[in-house]
C-alpha cells in the first residue's frame, strides 16, 4: 500500500474506535442527569442508586473518549498536512470554540460532579451534571460543523495565490444545511446507544439476579428501552431528512447508497443488489418501485441521478478521473446501519413486552438478545460514519480537494506503518481495559448506600457515604 492507503487506514481505525465512546458519552450524560433529577424532585432512593451506578459507567466511558480523541489532532498534522493547510483557516474557528467552550465546560463540571457529592447542595450538584450534558452537545455541534464543511463547503473563498480555503462567513459554516440535519441525527443515535446500554445492563440483572433490586432495575430497563425506541423514531425521521439533503448536495453518495447506475424517474429503492466485482454495474436486483424517489426528493415521481450520469457530469466539471466511491462499501454499510438500528429497537420492544403487567423478564433467549442490545447501536453508528466518509470519496472536501491531494508529502511509509501499529496495539490494550472495567462495574450491580441524607433541607450540602 502507498502512503495514501496507509494514512486512510490509520484514520479509519482510530476514528471509528474513538466514535464508539462518543455516542455513549452524549446519551448517557443526559440519562444520568435525568435519573439524578428524578431523585432530587422525588427523593426516591432508587433514582439515587441508578444515578451512582450508571454514573460510574459514564465516567469510565468519558475518560476513554478523551484519551482516544486526542489522537485525531495528531493525525491531521502528521498524515494530512496538505489537507490541514487547506482547511485550517475554516476549521480553526469551530474547533477552537469546541475546545475552549465545550470541552472546558465538560471537564470543569464533571470534576465538580465527581467530587461534589458531599460538598455541594443537591440542586447545585445536579446543575453540574446538566452542564456536562450540555457541553457534550456543544462539542458535538462544533465538530459536526467542521465535518459538514467537508460534505458541503460553504462560507469560504478559495485564495488563488495560497490555494487555501479562507473563512468568509462563520455563520454560514455553523448553519450549513448538512450540519443542521446531521446534528439531530447524530444526537438521536447517541440516545439510542445509551438507552440500549442502560436497558441491557438492567435486563441482565433482572434475569440473572431476579431477587436483587428488582424495582430499581425495572425502572432502569424502562428508561433505557423507551429511550431506545423514541430515539429510533428520531433517527428514522432525521435520517429521512438527511437523505433529501444528501441527494441535493452529494447526489453521487445517494446513488452509490442505492447502487443506482442510471438516472431514473421514478427511482426504485434497492433492497438487495448483486453487482460486478468492480462495482461498475448491477447483475441482479430486488427493488421497490418509486421508493428511492420519495426518500431522495420527497416525491414518488422525483428524479434521482445515477452513478454513470454523475460520473460523466463530474468529468466534464472537474476533469478526467474516477468520481465514484467504492459501491459495495457504500451500498452495504448503508444497509448494515439501518438493519442494526432496527434490530436494536426490536430487542428494546421485546424487553418492554417481557415486563408487561408487572411481570419480570426471565427468558434466556431475551438475555442473549440483551447481550447484543448495546452492541447493535454501536455497530449502526460505526457503519453510518463509514458510509458518510466513504461515500464522499474521492473528495476529502467535496468539490474542492481530493483525498489523494490531502495526504502529507514528506511522511514516509515506514513512519505511517509504525504509528499505525503503535496506535492499533495501544487501542487494543485500551479496549481490554475499557471492556474489563465496564463488565466489572456492570456485573457488580447497584451499590447499597450505608447512609442517606435526610429530606429536611434539600438545598443544603450534606455528606453521602456509599459502600462500593
Coordinates of C-alpha atoms in Angstrom, one line a residue:
X1 CA 0.0 0.0 0.0
X2 CA 1.1 3.6 -0.7
X3 CA 1.1 6.5 1.8
X4 CA -2.5 7.4 0.9
X5 CA -3.9 3.9 1.6
X6 CA -1.9 3.7 4.9
X7 CA -3.0 7.1 6.0
X8 CA -6.6 6.3 5.2
X9 CA -6.4 3.0 7.1
X10 CA -4.9 4.7 10.2
X11 CA -7.5 7.5 10.2
X12 CA -10.4 5.0 9.7
X13 CA -9.2 2.7 12.6
X14 CA -8.6 5.5 15.1
X15 CA -11.7 7.4 14.2
X16 CA -14.2 4.5 14.2
X17 CA -12.6 3.4 17.5
X18 CA -13.0 6.9 19.1
X19 CA -16.6 7.2 18.0
X20 CA -17.5 4.1 19.9
X21 CA -17.3 6.2 23.0
X22 CA -18.8 9.5 21.7
X23 CA -22.5 8.4 21.4
X24 CA -22.4 6.7 24.8
X25 CA -21.0 9.8 26.4
X26 CA -23.6 12.1 24.9
X27 CA -26.6 10.0 25.6
X28 CA -25.6 8.6 29.0
X29 CA -24.8 12.1 30.3
X30 CA -28.4 13.1 29.8
X31 CA -29.8 9.8 31.1
X32 CA -27.7 10.1 34.3
X33 CA -28.8 13.7 34.6
X34 CA -32.4 12.7 34.2
X35 CA -32.0 10.0 36.9
X36 CA -30.5 12.4 39.3
X37 CA -33.2 15.0 38.6
X38 CA -35.8 12.3 39.4
X39 CA -34.1 11.7 42.8
X40 CA -33.9 15.4 43.6
X41 CA -37.5 16.0 42.7
X42 CA -39.0 12.9 44.3
X43 CA -36.5 11.8 47.0
X44 CA -36.9 8.2 45.7
X45 CA -33.9 6.2 46.7
X46 CA -33.9 4.0 43.6
X47 CA -33.1 7.0 41.4
X48 CA -30.1 7.9 43.6
X49 CA -28.9 4.3 43.3
X50 CA -29.3 4.4 39.5
X51 CA -27.5 7.7 39.3
X52 CA -24.5 6.4 41.1
X53 CA -24.5 3.1 39.3
X54 CA -24.7 4.4 35.7
X55 CA -22.6 7.4 36.7
X56 CA -19.7 5.0 37.1
X57 CA -20.2 3.6 33.6
X58 CA -20.4 7.2 32.2
X59 CA -17.2 8.2 33.9
X60 CA -15.3 5.2 32.6
X61 CA -16.5 5.9 29.1
X62 CA -15.9 9.7 29.0
X63 CA -12.3 9.1 30.2
X64 CA -11.7 6.7 27.3
X65 CA -13.3 9.1 24.8
X66 CA -11.0 11.9 25.8
X67 CA -7.9 9.7 25.5
X68 CA -8.8 8.4 22.1
X69 CA -9.9 11.7 20.8
X70 CA -6.5 13.4 21.3
X71 CA -5.0 11.1 18.7
X72 CA -7.2 12.7 16.0
X73 CA -5.4 16.0 16.4
X74 CA -2.0 14.4 15.8
X75 CA -3.2 12.6 12.7
X76 CA -4.2 15.8 10.9
X77 CA -0.8 17.3 11.3
X78 CA 1.2 14.1 10.8
X79 CA -0.6 12.3 7.9
X80 CA -2.8 15.0 6.4
X81 CA -0.7 18.2 6.4
X82 CA -1.8 19.3 3.0
X83 CA -5.4 18.9 4.0
X84 CA -4.7 20.8 7.3
X85 CA -3.2 23.7 5.4
X86 CA -6.2 23.8 3.0
X87 CA -8.9 23.9 5.6
X88 CA -7.0 25.3 8.6
X89 CA -8.5 28.8 8.3
X90 CA -12.1 27.4 8.2
X91 CA -11.6 24.7 10.8
X92 CA -9.8 26.9 13.3
X93 CA -12.9 28.7 14.5
X94 CA -15.3 25.9 15.2
X95 CA -12.6 23.6 16.7
X96 CA -11.2 26.3 18.8
X97 CA -14.6 27.1 20.2
X98 CA -15.2 23.4 20.8
X99 CA -12.0 23.2 22.8
X100 CA -12.3 26.5 24.7
X101 CA -16.1 26.4 25.4
X102 CA -17.5 22.9 25.2
X103 CA -14.5 20.8 26.4
X104 CA -13.7 23.1 29.3
X105 CA -17.4 23.2 30.2
X106 CA -17.4 19.4 30.3
X107 CA -14.1 18.9 32.1
X108 CA -14.8 21.6 34.7
X109 CA -18.2 20.5 35.8
X110 CA -17.5 16.8 35.5
X111 CA -14.9 17.4 38.2
X112 CA -17.4 19.2 40.4
X113 CA -19.9 16.5 39.9
X114 CA -17.4 13.7 40.8
X115 CA -16.1 15.4 43.9
X116 CA -19.1 17.4 44.9
X117 CA -21.4 14.8 46.3
X118 CA -20.7 15.7 49.9
X119 CA -19.7 19.4 49.3
X120 CA -22.4 20.9 47.1
X121 CA -26.1 21.2 47.6
X122 CA -28.3 18.9 45.7
X123 CA -29.5 21.4 43.2
X124 CA -26.1 22.8 42.5
X125 CA -24.6 19.4 42.2
X126 CA -27.5 18.4 39.8
X127 CA -26.7 21.6 37.8
X128 CA -23.2 20.3 37.3
X129 CA -24.2 17.1 35.5
X130 CA -26.7 19.0 33.3
X131 CA -23.9 21.4 32.3
X132 CA -21.7 18.4 31.4
X133 CA -24.5 17.1 29.3
X134 CA -25.0 20.5 27.5
X135 CA -21.2 20.6 27.0
X136 CA -21.3 17.2 25.1
X137 CA -24.0 18.7 22.8
X138 CA -22.0 21.8 22.1
X139 CA -18.9 19.8 21.5
X140 CA -20.8 17.6 19.0
X141 CA -22.2 20.5 17.2
X142 CA -19.0 22.3 16.5
X143 CA -17.2 19.1 15.5
X144 CA -20.1 18.3 13.2
X145 CA -20.0 21.8 11.7
X146 CA -16.4 21.2 10.7
X147 CA -17.2 17.8 9.3
X148 CA -20.2 19.1 7.4
X149 CA -17.9 21.6 5.7
X150 CA -16.1 18.6 4.1
X151 CA -19.5 17.3 2.9
X152 CA -20.9 20.7 1.7
X153 CA -18.3 23.5 1.8
X154 CA -19.9 26.9 2.5
X155 CA -18.8 30.3 3.9
X156 CA -15.4 30.4 2.4
X157 CA -13.4 31.6 -0.6
X158 CA -10.6 29.9 -2.4
X159 CA -7.4 32.0 -2.4
X160 CA -5.8 31.5 -5.8
X161 CA -2.4 32.5 -4.6
X162 CA -2.1 30.3 -1.5
X163 CA -4.6 27.6 -2.7
X164 CA -6.2 27.6 0.7
X165 CA -9.8 27.9 1.8
X166 CA -10.3 31.2 3.7
X167 CA -13.3 31.7 6.1
X168 CA -15.6 34.5 5.0
X169 CA -18.8 33.7 6.8
X170 CA -18.6 31.8 10.1
X171 CA -22.4 31.9 10.5
X172 CA -22.8 30.1 7.2
X173 CA -20.4 27.3 8.4
X174 CA -22.4 26.9 11.6
X175 CA -25.8 26.9 9.8
X176 CA -24.7 24.7 7.0
X177 CA -27.7 22.7 5.9
X178 CA -25.7 19.5 6.4
X179 CA -24.9 20.4 9.9
X180 CA -28.5 21.3 10.8
X181 CA -29.6 17.8 9.8
X182 CA -26.6 15.8 10.8
X183 CA -26.6 17.1 14.4
X184 CA -30.0 15.9 15.4
X185 CA -29.4 12.6 13.6
X186 CA -26.2 12.1 15.4
X187 CA -27.7 13.0 18.8
X188 CA -30.6 10.7 18.2
X189 CA -28.2 7.9 17.5
X190 CA -26.3 8.7 20.7
X191 CA -29.5 8.5 22.8
X192 CA -30.3 5.2 21.1
X193 CA -26.9 3.8 22.0
X194 CA -27.0 5.0 25.6
X195 CA -30.6 3.8 26.1
X196 CA -29.7 0.4 24.8
X197 CA -26.7 0.2 27.2
X198 CA -28.8 1.2 30.2
X199 CA -31.5 -1.3 29.2
X200 CA -29.1 -4.2 28.6
X201 CA -27.4 -3.9 32.0
X202 CA -30.7 -3.7 33.8
X203 CA -32.0 -6.7 31.8
X204 CA -29.0 -8.8 32.7
X205 CA -29.6 -8.2 36.4
X206 CA -33.3 -8.9 36.2
X207 CA -32.8 -12.2 34.5
X208 CA -29.6 -13.3 36.4
X209 CA -30.5 -11.8 39.8
X210 CA -34.2 -11.6 39.9
X211 CA -34.3 -11.0 43.7
X212 CA -31.8 -8.2 43.9
X213 CA -33.1 -4.6 43.5
X214 CA -35.9 -5.7 41.2
X215 CA -37.9 -2.5 41.4
X216 CA -34.8 -0.4 40.7
X217 CA -33.7 -2.4 37.7
X218 CA -37.2 -2.4 36.3
X219 CA -37.1 1.4 36.3
X220 CA -33.7 1.4 34.6
X221 CA -34.9 -1.1 32.0
X222 CA -38.0 1.0 31.2
X223 CA -35.9 4.2 30.9
X224 CA -33.4 2.5 28.6
X225 CA -35.9 0.7 26.4
X226 CA -38.2 3.7 26.0
X227 CA -35.2 5.9 25.2
X228 CA -34.1 3.4 22.6
X229 CA -37.5 3.3 21.0
X230 CA -38.1 7.0 20.9
X231 CA -34.5 7.6 19.7
X232 CA -35.1 5.1 16.9
X233 CA -38.0 7.1 15.7
X234 CA -35.9 10.2 15.8
X235 CA -33.1 8.5 13.9
X236 CA -35.5 7.4 11.2
X237 CA -37.1 10.9 10.8
X238 CA -33.9 12.8 10.8
X239 CA -32.3 10.2 8.5
X240 CA -35.1 10.7 6.0
X241 CA -34.5 14.5 6.1
X242 CA -30.7 13.9 5.8
X243 CA -31.3 11.7 2.8
X244 CA -33.0 14.5 1.0
X245 CA -30.2 17.0 1.8
X246 CA -27.7 14.4 0.7
X247 CA -29.4 14.0 -2.6
X248 CA -29.2 17.7 -3.1
X249 CA -25.6 18.4 -2.1
X250 CA -23.9 14.9 -2.7
X251 CA -26.0 13.1 -5.3
X252 CA -23.3 10.6 -6.0
X253 CA -23.4 9.4 -2.4
X254 CA -27.1 8.8 -2.6
X255 CA -26.8 7.0 -6.0
X256 CA -24.0 4.8 -4.5
X257 CA -26.0 4.1 -1.4
X258 CA -28.7 2.5 -3.6
X259 CA -26.5 1.2 -6.5
X260 CA -28.5 3.3 -8.9
X261 CA -26.3 3.4 -12.0
X262 CA -28.7 5.2 -14.4
X263 CA -30.8 8.3 -13.7
X264 CA -34.3 7.3 -13.1
X265 CA -37.8 8.9 -12.7
X266 CA -39.3 7.4 -10.6
X267 CA -36.2 5.8 -9.0
X268 CA -36.6 2.3 -7.3
X269 CA -35.2 1.5 -3.9
X270 CA -32.8 -1.4 -4.0
X271 CA -33.5 -3.9 -1.2
X272 CA -30.8 -6.3 -2.4
X273 CA -28.3 -5.9 -5.2
X274 CA -25.5 -8.2 -6.6
X275 CA -23.1 -6.2 -8.8
X276 CA -19.9 -6.8 -10.6
X277 CA -16.7 -7.1 -8.6
X278 CA -15.5 -3.6 -9.6
X279 CA -18.9 -2.1 -8.8
X280 CA -19.4 -0.8 -12.3
X281 CA -22.9 -2.2 -12.9
X282 CA -25.6 -4.4 -11.3
X283 CA -26.1 -8.0 -12.1
X284 CA -29.3 -8.8 -10.2
X285 CA -31.5 -6.6 -8.0
X286 CA -34.6 -6.7 -5.8
X287 CA -36.3 -3.3 -5.9
X288 CA -39.3 -1.3 -4.6
X289 CA -40.5 0.9 -7.4
X290 CA -40.6 4.7 -6.6
X291 CA -39.4 4.4 -3.0
X292 CA -35.9 6.0 -3.7
X293 CA -37.6 8.9 -5.4
X294 CA -39.6 9.6 -2.2
X295 CA -36.6 9.2 0.1
X296 CA -34.4 11.4 -2.0
X297 CA -36.8 14.1 -3.2
X298 CA -40.0 13.7 -1.1
X299 CA -42.0 12.8 -4.2
X300 CA -42.9 9.4 -5.6
X301 CA -42.1 10.6 -9.1
X302 CA -38.9 12.6 -8.3
X303 CA -35.8 12.3 -10.4
X304 CA -32.7 10.7 -8.8
X305 CA -29.4 10.9 -10.7
X306 CA -27.5 7.7 -11.4
X307 CA -23.8 6.8 -10.9
X308 CA -22.9 6.7 -14.6
X309 CA -24.6 10.0 -15.3
X310 CA -22.9 11.8 -12.4
X311 CA -19.6 10.3 -13.4
X312 CA -19.9 11.9 -16.8
X313 CA -21.1 15.2 -15.3
X314 CA -18.2 15.3 -12.8
X315 CA -15.6 14.5 -15.5
X316 CA -16.9 17.5 -17.5
X317 CA -16.8 19.7 -14.5
X318 CA -13.7 18.6 -12.6
X319 CA -11.6 16.9 -15.3
X320 CA -10.8 13.3 -16.1
X321 CA -10.9 10.8 -13.2
X322 CA -12.9 8.3 -11.3
X323 CA -15.5 10.1 -9.1
X324 CA -17.3 7.0 -7.9
X325 CA -16.9 5.8 -4.3
X326 CA -16.5 2.0 -3.7
X327 CA -20.0 1.0 -4.5
X328 CA -20.2 -2.3 -2.5
X329 CA -18.9 -0.4 0.6
X330 CA -21.4 2.4 0.4
X331 CA -24.3 0.1 -0.5
X332 CA -23.8 -2.4 2.3
X333 CA -22.7 -0.1 5.1
X334 CA -25.9 1.9 4.4
X335 CA -28.0 -1.3 4.9
X336 CA -26.0 -2.6 7.9
X337 CA -26.5 0.7 9.6
X338 CA -30.3 0.6 9.1
X339 CA -30.5 -3.1 9.9
X340 CA -28.5 -2.9 13.2
X341 CA -30.6 0.0 14.4
X342 CA -33.9 -1.6 13.6
X343 CA -32.8 -4.8 15.4
X344 CA -31.9 -2.9 18.5
X345 CA -35.3 -1.3 18.6
X346 CA -37.0 -4.7 18.3
X347 CA -34.9 -6.0 21.2
X348 CA -35.9 -3.0 23.3
X349 CA -39.6 -3.6 22.4
X350 CA -39.2 -7.2 23.4
X351 CA -37.8 -6.2 26.8
X352 CA -40.8 -4.0 27.5
X353 CA -43.2 -6.7 26.4
X354 CA -41.5 -9.1 28.8
X355 CA -42.3 -6.7 31.7
X356 CA -45.9 -6.1 30.8
X357 CA -48.5 -6.3 33.6
X358 CA -45.8 -6.3 36.3
X359 CA -44.0 -9.4 35.0
X360 CA -40.3 -9.9 35.4
X361 CA -38.3 -10.9 32.3
X362 CA -36.9 -14.4 32.7
X363 CA -36.3 -15.7 29.1
X364 CA -32.8 -16.9 28.5
X365 CA -33.3 -16.0 24.8
X366 CA -34.1 -12.4 25.8
X367 CA -30.9 -12.4 27.9
X368 CA -28.9 -13.5 24.9
X369 CA -30.6 -10.7 22.9
X370 CA -29.8 -8.3 25.7
X371 CA -26.1 -9.0 25.3
X372 CA -26.4 -7.8 21.7
X373 CA -28.6 -4.9 22.5
X374 CA -25.8 -2.4 23.4
X375 CA -23.6 -3.5 20.6
X376 CA -26.2 -3.0 17.8
X377 CA -26.4 0.8 18.0
X378 CA -22.6 1.0 18.2
X379 CA -22.5 -1.1 15.0
X380 CA -25.1 1.2 13.4
X381 CA -23.1 4.3 14.3
X382 CA -19.9 2.9 13.0
X383 CA -21.4 1.8 9.7
X384 CA -23.2 5.2 9.4
X385 CA -19.9 7.1 9.7
X386 CA -18.1 4.7 7.3
X387 CA -20.9 5.3 4.8
X388 CA -20.7 9.1 5.3
X389 CA -17.0 9.3 4.8
X390 CA -16.5 6.6 2.2
X391 CA -19.5 7.9 0.2
X392 CA -17.8 11.2 -0.2
X393 CA -14.7 9.8 -1.9
X394 CA -12.7 10.6 -3.9
X395 CA -13.1 14.0 -2.2
X396 CA -11.8 15.0 1.2
X397 CA -13.6 18.3 0.8
X398 CA -16.3 17.8 -1.7
X399 CA -15.7 19.5 -5.0
X400 CA -12.6 21.3 -3.6
X401 CA -9.9 18.9 -2.7
X402 CA -9.4 15.2 -3.4
X403 CA -8.3 12.8 -0.7
X404 CA -5.1 12.0 -2.6
X405 CA -4.1 15.6 -2.5
X406 CA -4.6 16.0 1.2
X407 CA -2.0 13.4 2.4
X408 CA 1.4 14.6 3.7
X409 CA 4.0 14.5 1.1
X410 CA 7.1 14.3 3.4
X411 CA 5.9 11.5 5.7
X412 CA 7.4 8.1 4.8
X413 CA 5.5 4.9 4.6
X414 CA 7.7 3.5 7.4
X415 CA 6.5 6.3 9.7
X416 CA 2.9 5.7 8.9
X417 CA 3.2 1.9 9.4
X418 CA 5.0 2.4 12.7
X419 CA 2.4 4.8 14.1
X420 CA -0.4 2.6 12.7
X421 CA 1.0 -0.4 14.5
X422 CA 1.5 1.6 17.7
X423 CA -2.0 3.1 17.7
X424 CA -3.6 -0.2 16.9
X425 CA -1.7 -2.0 19.7
X426 CA -2.5 0.8 22.2
X427 CA -6.1 0.8 21.2
X428 CA -6.2 -2.9 21.7
X429 CA -4.9 -2.6 25.2
X430 CA -7.3 0.2 25.9
X431 CA -10.2 -1.9 24.6
X432 CA -9.3 -4.7 27.0
X433 CA -9.2 -2.2 29.9
X434 CA -12.4 -0.5 28.9
X435 CA -14.4 -3.7 28.4
X436 CA -13.0 -5.1 31.6
X437 CA -13.9 -2.1 33.7
X438 CA -17.4 -1.9 32.1
X439 CA -18.1 -5.6 32.7
X440 CA -16.7 -5.4 36.3
X441 CA -18.9 -2.5 37.4
X442 CA -21.9 -3.5 35.3
X443 CA -21.9 -7.0 36.9
X444 CA -21.3 -5.7 40.4
X445 CA -24.7 -4.1 40.4
X446 CA -26.1 -1.2 42.4
X447 CA -24.3 -0.2 45.5
X448 CA -26.3 -0.1 48.7
X449 CA -26.0 3.2 50.5
X450 CA -24.9 2.9 54.1
X451 CA -26.2 6.4 54.8
X452 CA -28.7 8.6 53.0
X453 CA -29.3 12.3 53.7
X454 CA -32.5 13.2 55.3
X455 CA -35.0 15.2 53.4
X456 CA -35.3 18.0 55.8
X457 CA -33.2 20.5 53.9
X458 CA -32.9 19.5 50.2
X459 CA -30.8 22.5 49.2
X460 CA -28.2 22.2 52.0
X461 CA -24.9 20.4 51.4
X462 CA -24.8 17.1 53.2
X463 CA -22.4 14.1 53.2
X464 CA -23.2 10.9 51.3
X465 CA -21.5 7.6 52.0
X466 CA -21.8 4.7 49.6
X467 CA -20.4 1.2 50.1
X468 CA -18.8 0.1 46.9

